[in-house]
């Protein structure tokens, strides 16, 4: 099993949902359902429990729909919307955390270059 970096995992989750929206979910391939189920497991493995639940719900709704269940297009989209919002929020948090880490590293490097504080 390949472990994706958090940024790549979030990007793949959003890409999978965007693909589902672009296809309209009417002609969804079994591979899309399987991909979303796998991503749900990957999200869970990375501690993104809410995202895992949301992606699993989308996958299950697709499965019911493909097997003649009663999942309507609107019900499916009602599951996709929160999943997309969750992933976008995670991406924003990841970007803020990465920027904060870069800032901390930059400050640490600047402190190292200046040397120890001198007494006046």
XYZ file of N, CA and C in Angstrom:
360
model
N 0.846 -1.181 0.000
C 0.000 0.000 0.000
C 0.889 1.242 0.000
N 0.644 2.125 -0.938
C 1.413 3.363 -1.041
C 0.804 4.409 -0.117
N 1.644 5.022 0.683
C 1.197 6.073 1.586
C 1.457 7.406 0.900
N 0.394 8.154 0.699
C 0.515 9.456 0.050
C 0.760 10.546 1.076
N 1.556 11.544 0.713
C 1.664 12.717 1.589
C 0.284 13.366 1.718
N 0.054 14.053 2.828
C -1.266 14.629 3.109
C -1.765 15.503 1.959
N -0.909 16.357 1.417
C -1.335 17.239 0.328
C -1.820 16.427 -0.872
N -1.080 15.391 -1.226
C -1.465 14.559 -2.363
C -2.767 13.806 -2.099
N -2.947 13.345 -0.872
C -4.173 12.635 -0.511
C -5.377 13.561 -0.637
N -5.257 14.770 -0.124
C -6.347 15.736 -0.225
C -6.632 16.091 -1.684
N -5.567 16.297 -2.460
C -5.743 16.619 -3.877
C -6.452 15.484 -4.612
N -6.070 14.241 -4.304
C -6.699 13.106 -4.981
C -8.173 12.981 -4.591
N -8.477 13.238 -3.328
C -9.869 13.187 -2.892
C -10.714 14.217 -3.619
N -10.202 15.424 -3.731
C -10.940 16.480 -4.427
C -11.063 16.159 -5.913
N -9.999 15.623 -6.487
C -10.027 15.244 -7.904
C -11.083 14.160 -8.169
N -11.184 13.191 -7.289
C -12.170 12.115 -7.448
C -13.590 12.665 -7.377
N -13.828 13.569 -6.446
C -15.166 14.154 -6.317
C -15.482 15.068 -7.500
N -14.481 15.812 -7.975
C -14.688 16.676 -9.142
C -15.027 15.829 -10.368
N -14.334 14.717 -10.528
C -14.633 13.817 -11.637
C -16.049 13.288 -11.560
N -16.486 12.979 -10.361
C -17.853 12.498 -10.164
C -18.859 13.575 -10.544
N -18.595 14.811 -10.141
C -19.495 15.910 -10.480
C -19.512 16.184 -11.983
N -18.354 16.082 -12.623
C -18.279 16.333 -14.060
C -19.023 15.275 -14.851
N -18.994 14.042 -14.370
C -19.696 12.973 -15.084
C -21.190 13.021 -14.809
N -21.574 13.776 -13.796
C -22.982 13.867 -13.449
C -23.449 12.688 -12.624
N -22.587 11.767 -12.337
C -22.860 10.585 -11.520
C -23.878 9.649 -12.145
N -24.379 10.007 -13.309
C -25.350 9.119 -13.960
C -24.658 7.953 -14.648
N -23.476 8.217 -15.171
C -22.748 7.163 -15.871
C -21.480 6.813 -15.109
N -21.617 6.720 -13.817
C -20.463 6.469 -12.950
C -19.955 5.048 -13.149
N -18.662 4.937 -13.323
C -18.031 3.630 -13.494
C -17.793 2.984 -12.135
N -17.757 1.674 -12.094
C -17.453 0.993 -10.821
C -16.105 1.427 -10.241
N -15.167 1.787 -11.120
C -13.854 2.219 -10.652
C -13.951 3.483 -9.790
N -14.897 4.360 -10.110
C -15.071 5.588 -9.332
C -15.529 5.241 -7.919
N -16.479 4.344 -7.834
C -16.968 3.888 -6.528
C -15.827 3.258 -5.728
N -15.044 2.414 -6.371
C -13.914 1.750 -5.703
C -12.850 2.765 -5.282
N -12.605 3.755 -6.140
C -11.603 4.787 -5.822
C -12.026 5.575 -4.590
N -13.306 5.942 -4.525
C -13.790 6.698 -3.374
C -13.747 5.855 -2.098
N -14.042 4.571 -2.211
C -13.959 3.678 -1.044
C -12.511 3.579 -0.564
N -11.563 3.441 -1.508
C -10.138 3.372 -1.154
C -9.685 4.677 -0.516
N -10.110 5.792 -1.088
C -9.747 7.084 -0.510
C -10.320 7.236 0.897
N -11.526 6.722 1.109
C -12.113 6.748 2.447
C -11.222 6.012 3.440
N -10.710 4.858 3.034
C -9.798 4.096 3.907
C -8.490 4.863 4.111
N -7.983 5.464 3.041
C -6.736 6.233 3.152
C -6.913 7.438 4.077
N -8.055 8.109 3.961
C -8.322 9.248 4.846
C -8.353 8.766 6.292
N -9.012 7.646 6.537
C -9.087 7.090 7.893
C -7.688 6.777 8.415
N -6.881 6.150 7.580
C -5.520 5.789 7.982
C -4.672 7.019 8.317
N -5.028 8.164 7.742
C -4.281 9.402 7.982
C -4.937 10.285 9.046
N -5.921 9.749 9.743
C -6.546 10.483 10.836
C -7.626 11.466 10.426
N -8.022 11.440 9.164
C -9.074 12.339 8.686
C -10.412 11.591 8.757
N -10.886 11.390 9.979
C -12.038 10.524 10.217
C -13.327 11.057 9.588
N -13.543 12.349 9.679
C -14.746 12.934 9.076
C -14.706 12.775 7.565
N -13.564 13.065 6.966
C -13.421 12.899 5.519
C -13.612 11.454 5.102
N -13.089 10.538 5.902
C -13.257 9.114 5.606
C -14.730 8.749 5.583
N -15.477 9.227 6.582
C -16.913 8.933 6.657
C -17.645 9.526 5.449
N -17.310 10.765 5.099
C -17.986 11.423 3.974
C -17.707 10.702 2.653
N -16.454 10.344 2.406
C -16.119 9.648 1.165
C -16.740 8.257 1.124
N -16.784 7.596 2.261
C -17.417 6.275 2.326
C -18.906 6.385 2.028
N -19.548 7.419 2.545
C -20.976 7.621 2.268
C -21.221 7.857 0.775
N -20.357 8.624 0.132
C -20.501 8.858 -1.306
C -20.333 7.537 -2.056
N -19.320 6.775 -1.697
C -19.070 5.483 -2.336
C -20.270 4.545 -2.160
N -20.806 4.502 -0.954
C -21.956 3.638 -0.691
C -23.193 4.093 -1.461
N -23.381 5.394 -1.575
C -24.518 5.916 -2.349
C -24.372 5.536 -3.821
N -23.142 5.610 -4.341
C -22.908 5.192 -5.726
C -23.194 3.705 -5.898
N -22.791 2.917 -4.928
C -23.027 1.469 -4.988
C -24.523 1.177 -5.009
N -25.264 1.821 -4.120
C -26.719 1.617 -4.104
C -27.337 2.032 -5.432
N -26.871 3.127 -5.964
C -27.419 3.632 -7.221
C -27.129 2.664 -8.369
N -25.891 2.148 -8.419
C -25.515 1.218 -9.487
C -26.272 -0.098 -9.393
N -26.658 -0.474 -8.187
C -27.332 -1.750 -8.007
C -28.844 -1.593 -7.881
N -29.360 -0.512 -8.439
C -30.808 -0.317 -8.500
C -31.425 0.212 -7.227
N -30.628 0.798 -6.365
C -31.153 1.364 -5.127
C -31.902 2.655 -5.388
N -32.371 3.233 -4.343
C -33.210 4.424 -4.441
C -32.451 5.733 -4.310
N -31.137 5.704 -4.420
C -30.357 6.927 -4.277
C -30.593 7.840 -5.478
N -31.157 9.013 -5.213
C -31.408 9.976 -6.283
C -30.166 10.817 -6.525
N -30.180 11.549 -7.641
C -29.057 12.445 -7.940
C -28.899 13.492 -6.854
N -30.000 13.998 -6.346
C -29.925 15.025 -5.303
C -29.390 14.442 -4.005
N -29.789 13.232 -3.668
C -29.271 12.602 -2.453
C -27.762 12.397 -2.565
N -27.328 11.994 -3.743
C -25.908 11.793 -3.977
C -25.157 13.122 -3.859
N -25.681 14.170 -4.465
C -25.035 15.481 -4.401
C -25.051 16.034 -2.978
N -26.080 15.671 -2.196
C -26.120 16.080 -0.796
C -24.972 15.463 -0.007
N -24.433 14.359 -0.481
C -23.290 13.726 0.167
C -21.965 14.279 -0.388
N -21.957 14.616 -1.666
C -20.735 15.116 -2.304
C -20.383 16.516 -1.789
N -21.382 17.379 -1.650
C -21.142 18.755 -1.221
C -20.346 18.861 0.075
N -20.791 18.212 1.156
C -20.021 18.280 2.407
C -18.621 17.677 2.284
N -18.468 16.639 1.470
C -17.145 16.026 1.283
C -16.198 17.016 0.610
N -16.685 17.724 -0.403
C -15.864 18.721 -1.089
C -15.493 19.845 -0.123
N -16.469 20.333 0.640
C -16.190 21.413 1.599
C -15.166 20.968 2.640
N -15.299 19.759 3.129
C -14.361 19.243 4.129
C -12.941 19.192 3.562
N -12.798 18.648 2.361
C -11.468 18.534 1.768
C -10.867 19.914 1.514
N -11.669 20.857 1.033
C -11.158 22.215 0.799
C -10.689 22.860 2.108
N -11.443 22.652 3.181
C -11.019 23.184 4.480
C -9.715 22.530 4.939
N -9.586 21.234 4.721
C -8.343 20.539 5.076
C -7.175 21.072 4.245
N -7.420 21.338 2.965
C -6.362 21.890 2.124
C -5.929 23.263 2.631
N -6.895 24.087 3.029
C -6.557 25.407 3.551
C -5.756 25.289 4.842
N -6.164 24.383 5.721
C -5.433 24.176 6.974
C -4.028 23.668 6.689
N -3.903 22.752 5.752
C -2.591 22.226 5.396
C -1.692 23.358 4.879
N -2.241 24.215 4.017
C -1.463 25.325 3.463
C -1.044 26.295 4.568
N -1.937 26.582 5.500
C -1.586 27.464 6.613
C -0.512 26.842 7.500
N -0.651 25.561 7.783
C 0.353 24.871 8.600
C 1.712 24.870 7.902
N 1.709 24.625 6.596
C 2.968 24.608 5.839
C 3.607 25.994 5.830
N 2.801 27.028 5.654
C 3.326 28.396 5.664
C 3.886 28.741 7.044
N 3.183 28.335 8.083
C 3.667 28.577 9.439
C 4.994 27.878 9.695
N 5.118 26.648 9.207
C 6.372 25.905 9.381
C 7.506 26.581 8.619
N 7.228 27.050 7.396
C 8.250 27.761 6.630
C 8.675 29.037 7.351
N 7.718 29.723 7.913
C 8.019 30.945 8.646
C 8.881 30.638 9.866
N 8.521 29.591 10.597
C 9.322 29.212 11.763
C 10.742 28.827 11.358
N 10.878 28.093 10.277
C 12.203 27.707 9.803
C 12.996 28.928 9.358
N 12.336 29.851 8.700
C 12.998 31.074 8.258
C 13.457 31.910 9.423
N 12.638 32.003 10.447
C 13.014 32.766 11.637
C 14.167 32.068 12.342
N 14.111 30.756 12.441
C 15.191 30.000 13.073
C 16.501 30.172 12.335
N 16.460 30.156 11.006
C 17.676 30.340 10.212
C 18.216 31.755 10.380
N 17.325 32.751 10.446
C 17.757 34.139 10.622
C 18.411 34.316 11.987
N 17.861 33.659 12.997
C 18.452 33.728 14.336
C 19.842 33.097 14.342
N 19.991 31.985 13.625
C 21.281 31.301 13.562
C 22.331 32.172 12.877
N 21.938 32.902 11.855
C 22.879 33.735 11.113
C 23.361 34.916 11.943
N 22.493 35.443 12.776
C 22.857 36.616 13.572
C 23.766 36.238 14.730
N 23.762 35.003 15.125
C 24.566 34.588 16.257
C 23.854 34.864 17.562
N 24.512 34.597 18.670
C 23.868 34.834 19.963
C 23.704 36.325 20.208
N 22.681 36.676 20.981
C 22.482 38.094 21.287
C 23.687 38.647 22.055
N 24.077 39.857 21.712
C 25.206 40.530 22.344
C 24.692 41.462 23.436
N 25.439 41.562 24.500
C 25.076 42.495 25.578
C 25.409 43.911 25.125
N 24.548 44.876 25.422
C 24.811 46.262 24.998
C 25.935 46.914 25.739
